[in-house]
């Protein structure tokens, strides 16, 4: 794409101006064509200095999602090597499923600047205004179905580690895979299997992070918060996506090497409420006990007066002893 070629030229020597003439010669296009692309880049949020005498200089890239910027910061072998970025989608998970059925490669990601019908776990809706990171990854891992369910645990570890590295925010995992700060949800993960698992072996991993927007955009959900609200500044969504993908790729490789104990250990070190008295909600039913940890497949282990019980993520919700989200 011409726009991307221009950006590549401008970043070859970041502190220097590049003349329109040089760009025009190197890319074999007219100066008017370059100017048109520069205008589009500015609309996309690139800060480009344009001086008639000195030429062009890239001052700043946008913090919003951008295919070129993401390509620059991505540091992975397979995840995110094919990118589809949309302005607006009902749900990136649904779009990723469609692409998976059409046979797309392992690691393709689908991003949307906003979603109109974002999907949450347990058939809930996921508010997805502009400024968030709404991303789905098509995975065709070398894992059995039983082992593939652990990918959502791996994803929650990856999101925690990415946030720790980027903003040093001590976030935790609320079972099974909510990312939480001080009892308020920052990110969620939704794993979905495409078609018959045994036939296609494809999983869609949806990751939603509340990043650059005020909390009010989430409606009156008092148990959710955004990174902007917590940090007071906006984050580069491209860097955040790249960091999450980097950690996720590492976790996937360990899973394929059957390093489950390591994953369980990592998950437990980041978990909230371990060893505490908790409530489990199954429909109208409430059970109390001590949260002992997770089994190797990610089920929650609860020590109750009647002995140890295990619960899978699809059937119950976890609350603190006071009955609140934590
Ligand atoms: C949850 O309920 O905690 C899971 C939320 C998952 C939201 C993400 S946003 C990107 C992807 N597309 C969707 O429709 N949902 C997931």
Short mmCIF file of C-alpha atoms in Angstrom, two decimals, residues 25-176:
data_model
loop_
_atom_site.label_atom_id
_atom_site.label_comp_id
_atom_site.label_asym_id
_atom_site.label_seq_id
_atom_site.Cartn_x
_atom_site.Cartn_y
_atom_site.Cartn_z
CA UNK A 25 11.36 9.14 -7.14
CA UNK A 26 11.69 6.17 -4.85
CA UNK A 27 8.05 5.14 -5.08
CA UNK A 28 7.56 6.20 -8.64
CA UNK A 29 4.46 8.30 -8.00
CA UNK A 30 3.59 11.96 -8.45
CA UNK A 31 4.02 14.51 -5.68
CA UNK A 32 0.29 15.16 -5.80
CA UNK A 33 -0.33 11.47 -5.11
CA UNK A 34 2.00 11.67 -2.11
CA UNK A 35 0.27 14.73 -0.76
CA UNK A 36 -3.08 12.93 -1.04
CA UNK A 37 -1.75 9.99 0.99
CA UNK A 38 -0.21 12.30 3.60
CA UNK A 39 -3.63 13.90 4.06
CA UNK A 40 -5.19 10.47 4.63
CA UNK A 41 -2.43 9.56 7.09
CA UNK A 42 -3.12 12.74 9.02
CA UNK A 43 -6.79 11.80 9.17
CA UNK A 44 -5.74 8.39 10.52
CA UNK A 45 -4.01 10.21 13.37
CA UNK A 46 -0.39 10.40 12.17
CA UNK A 47 1.29 13.66 13.08
CA UNK A 48 3.34 14.50 9.97
CA UNK A 49 5.21 17.73 9.57
CA UNK A 50 4.99 18.96 5.98
CA UNK A 51 7.19 21.88 4.98
CA UNK A 52 7.33 23.03 1.36
CA UNK A 53 11.10 23.44 1.56
CA UNK A 54 12.22 20.56 3.76
CA UNK A 55 9.69 17.89 2.97
CA UNK A 56 8.00 15.51 5.34
CA UNK A 57 8.77 14.19 8.82
CA UNK A 58 6.84 11.73 10.92
CA UNK A 59 6.44 13.22 14.38
CA UNK A 60 4.00 10.84 16.01
CA UNK A 61 2.01 7.71 15.21
CA UNK A 62 -1.60 7.33 16.36
CA UNK A 63 -2.45 5.58 19.62
CA UNK A 64 -5.56 4.16 17.98
CA UNK A 65 -5.38 0.86 16.13
CA UNK A 66 -3.49 1.08 12.87
CA UNK A 67 -2.33 -1.77 10.69
CA UNK A 68 1.03 -0.23 9.86
CA UNK A 69 1.85 0.76 13.45
CA UNK A 70 0.83 -2.66 14.72
CA UNK A 71 3.03 -4.28 12.08
CA UNK A 72 5.96 -2.18 13.32
CA UNK A 73 5.63 -3.13 16.97
CA UNK A 74 4.58 -6.77 16.57
CA UNK A 75 7.19 -9.16 17.87
CA UNK A 76 5.73 -12.61 17.23
CA UNK A 77 6.29 -15.57 14.94
CA UNK A 78 2.73 -16.57 14.15
CA UNK A 79 0.17 -14.54 16.11
CA UNK A 80 -0.96 -11.38 14.33
CA UNK A 81 1.01 -12.02 11.17
CA UNK A 82 -2.27 -11.61 9.26
CA UNK A 83 -4.35 -8.68 10.46
CA UNK A 84 -7.86 -7.53 9.63
CA UNK A 85 -8.69 -4.17 11.11
CA UNK A 86 -12.29 -2.96 10.92
CA UNK A 87 -13.80 0.39 11.84
CA UNK A 88 -16.94 -1.19 13.20
CA UNK A 89 -18.13 -4.79 13.53
CA UNK A 90 -20.94 -6.54 15.37
CA UNK A 91 -18.36 -8.84 17.01
CA UNK A 92 -14.74 -9.65 16.20
CA UNK A 93 -15.31 -13.22 17.43
CA UNK A 94 -18.09 -13.71 14.88
CA UNK A 95 -15.94 -12.28 12.08
CA UNK A 96 -13.00 -14.46 13.12
CA UNK A 97 -15.26 -17.54 13.01
CA UNK A 98 -16.28 -16.63 9.48
CA UNK A 99 -12.62 -16.30 8.44
CA UNK A 100 -11.76 -19.56 10.17
CA UNK A 101 -14.49 -21.36 8.24
CA UNK A 102 -13.02 -19.92 5.05
CA UNK A 103 -9.74 -21.51 6.04
CA UNK A 104 -7.62 -18.63 7.26
CA UNK A 105 -4.22 -19.28 8.84
CA UNK A 106 -3.39 -19.94 12.48
CA UNK A 107 -2.70 -16.63 14.20
CA UNK A 108 -4.84 -14.34 12.05
CA UNK A 109 -6.24 -11.54 14.17
CA UNK A 110 -9.41 -9.53 13.75
CA UNK A 111 -9.66 -6.11 15.32
CA UNK A 112 -12.46 -3.58 15.40
CA UNK A 113 -12.33 0.01 16.61
CA UNK A 114 -15.78 -0.60 18.08
CA UNK A 115 -18.31 -3.41 18.25
CA UNK A 116 -22.08 -3.09 18.13
CA UNK A 117 -22.86 -6.59 19.43
CA UNK A 118 -19.81 -7.53 21.48
CA UNK A 119 -20.20 -10.94 23.10
CA UNK A 120 -19.32 -11.70 26.70
CA UNK A 121 -19.19 -14.99 28.57
CA UNK A 122 -22.36 -16.71 29.75
CA UNK A 123 -24.40 -15.15 26.91
CA UNK A 124 -23.80 -11.65 28.20
CA UNK A 125 -23.33 -8.56 26.10
CA UNK A 126 -19.93 -6.85 26.05
CA UNK A 127 -19.94 -3.07 25.75
CA UNK A 128 -17.30 -2.14 23.19
CA UNK A 129 -17.05 1.61 22.58
CA UNK A 130 -14.30 3.24 20.52
CA UNK A 131 -10.96 3.36 22.35
CA UNK A 132 -10.98 -0.22 23.61
CA UNK A 133 -8.95 -3.15 22.41
CA UNK A 134 -11.40 -5.58 20.81
CA UNK A 135 -9.44 -8.42 19.31
CA UNK A 136 -10.04 -12.01 18.23
CA UNK A 137 -7.39 -14.51 17.31
CA UNK A 138 -7.88 -17.58 15.13
CA UNK A 139 -5.93 -20.45 16.68
CA UNK A 140 -5.28 -23.86 15.21
CA UNK A 141 -3.06 -25.17 17.97
CA UNK A 142 -1.45 -28.52 18.19
CA UNK A 143 -3.58 -29.55 21.17
CA UNK A 144 -6.36 -31.95 22.05
CA UNK A 145 -9.77 -30.46 22.87
CA UNK A 146 -9.18 -31.02 26.59
CA UNK A 147 -5.89 -29.18 26.46
CA UNK A 148 -7.21 -26.42 24.22
CA UNK A 149 -9.61 -25.29 26.95
CA UNK A 150 -6.53 -24.20 28.87
CA UNK A 151 -5.86 -21.53 26.24
CA UNK A 152 -8.27 -19.13 27.94
CA UNK A 153 -6.24 -19.51 31.15
CA UNK A 154 -3.11 -18.83 29.15
CA UNK A 155 -4.73 -15.74 27.66
CA UNK A 156 -5.57 -14.32 31.08
CA UNK A 157 -1.95 -14.81 32.17
CA UNK A 158 -0.81 -13.08 28.95
CA UNK A 159 -3.05 -10.04 29.51
CA UNK A 160 -1.87 -9.66 33.12
CA UNK A 161 1.78 -9.88 32.08
CA UNK A 162 1.33 -7.42 29.21
CA UNK A 163 -0.30 -4.86 31.52
CA UNK A 164 2.36 -5.38 34.16
CA UNK A 165 5.10 -4.76 31.61
CA UNK A 166 3.49 -1.76 29.92
CA UNK A 167 1.98 0.17 32.80
CA UNK A 168 3.14 -1.73 35.86
CA UNK A 169 -0.42 -2.07 37.04
CA UNK A 170 -0.86 -4.90 39.54
CA UNK A 171 -3.94 -6.47 38.04
CA UNK A 172 -5.15 -9.94 38.96
CA UNK A 173 -7.19 -12.75 37.47
CA UNK A 174 -10.63 -13.42 38.82
CA UNK A 175 -11.56 -16.99 38.03
CA UNK A 176 -11.85 -18.09 35.33
#
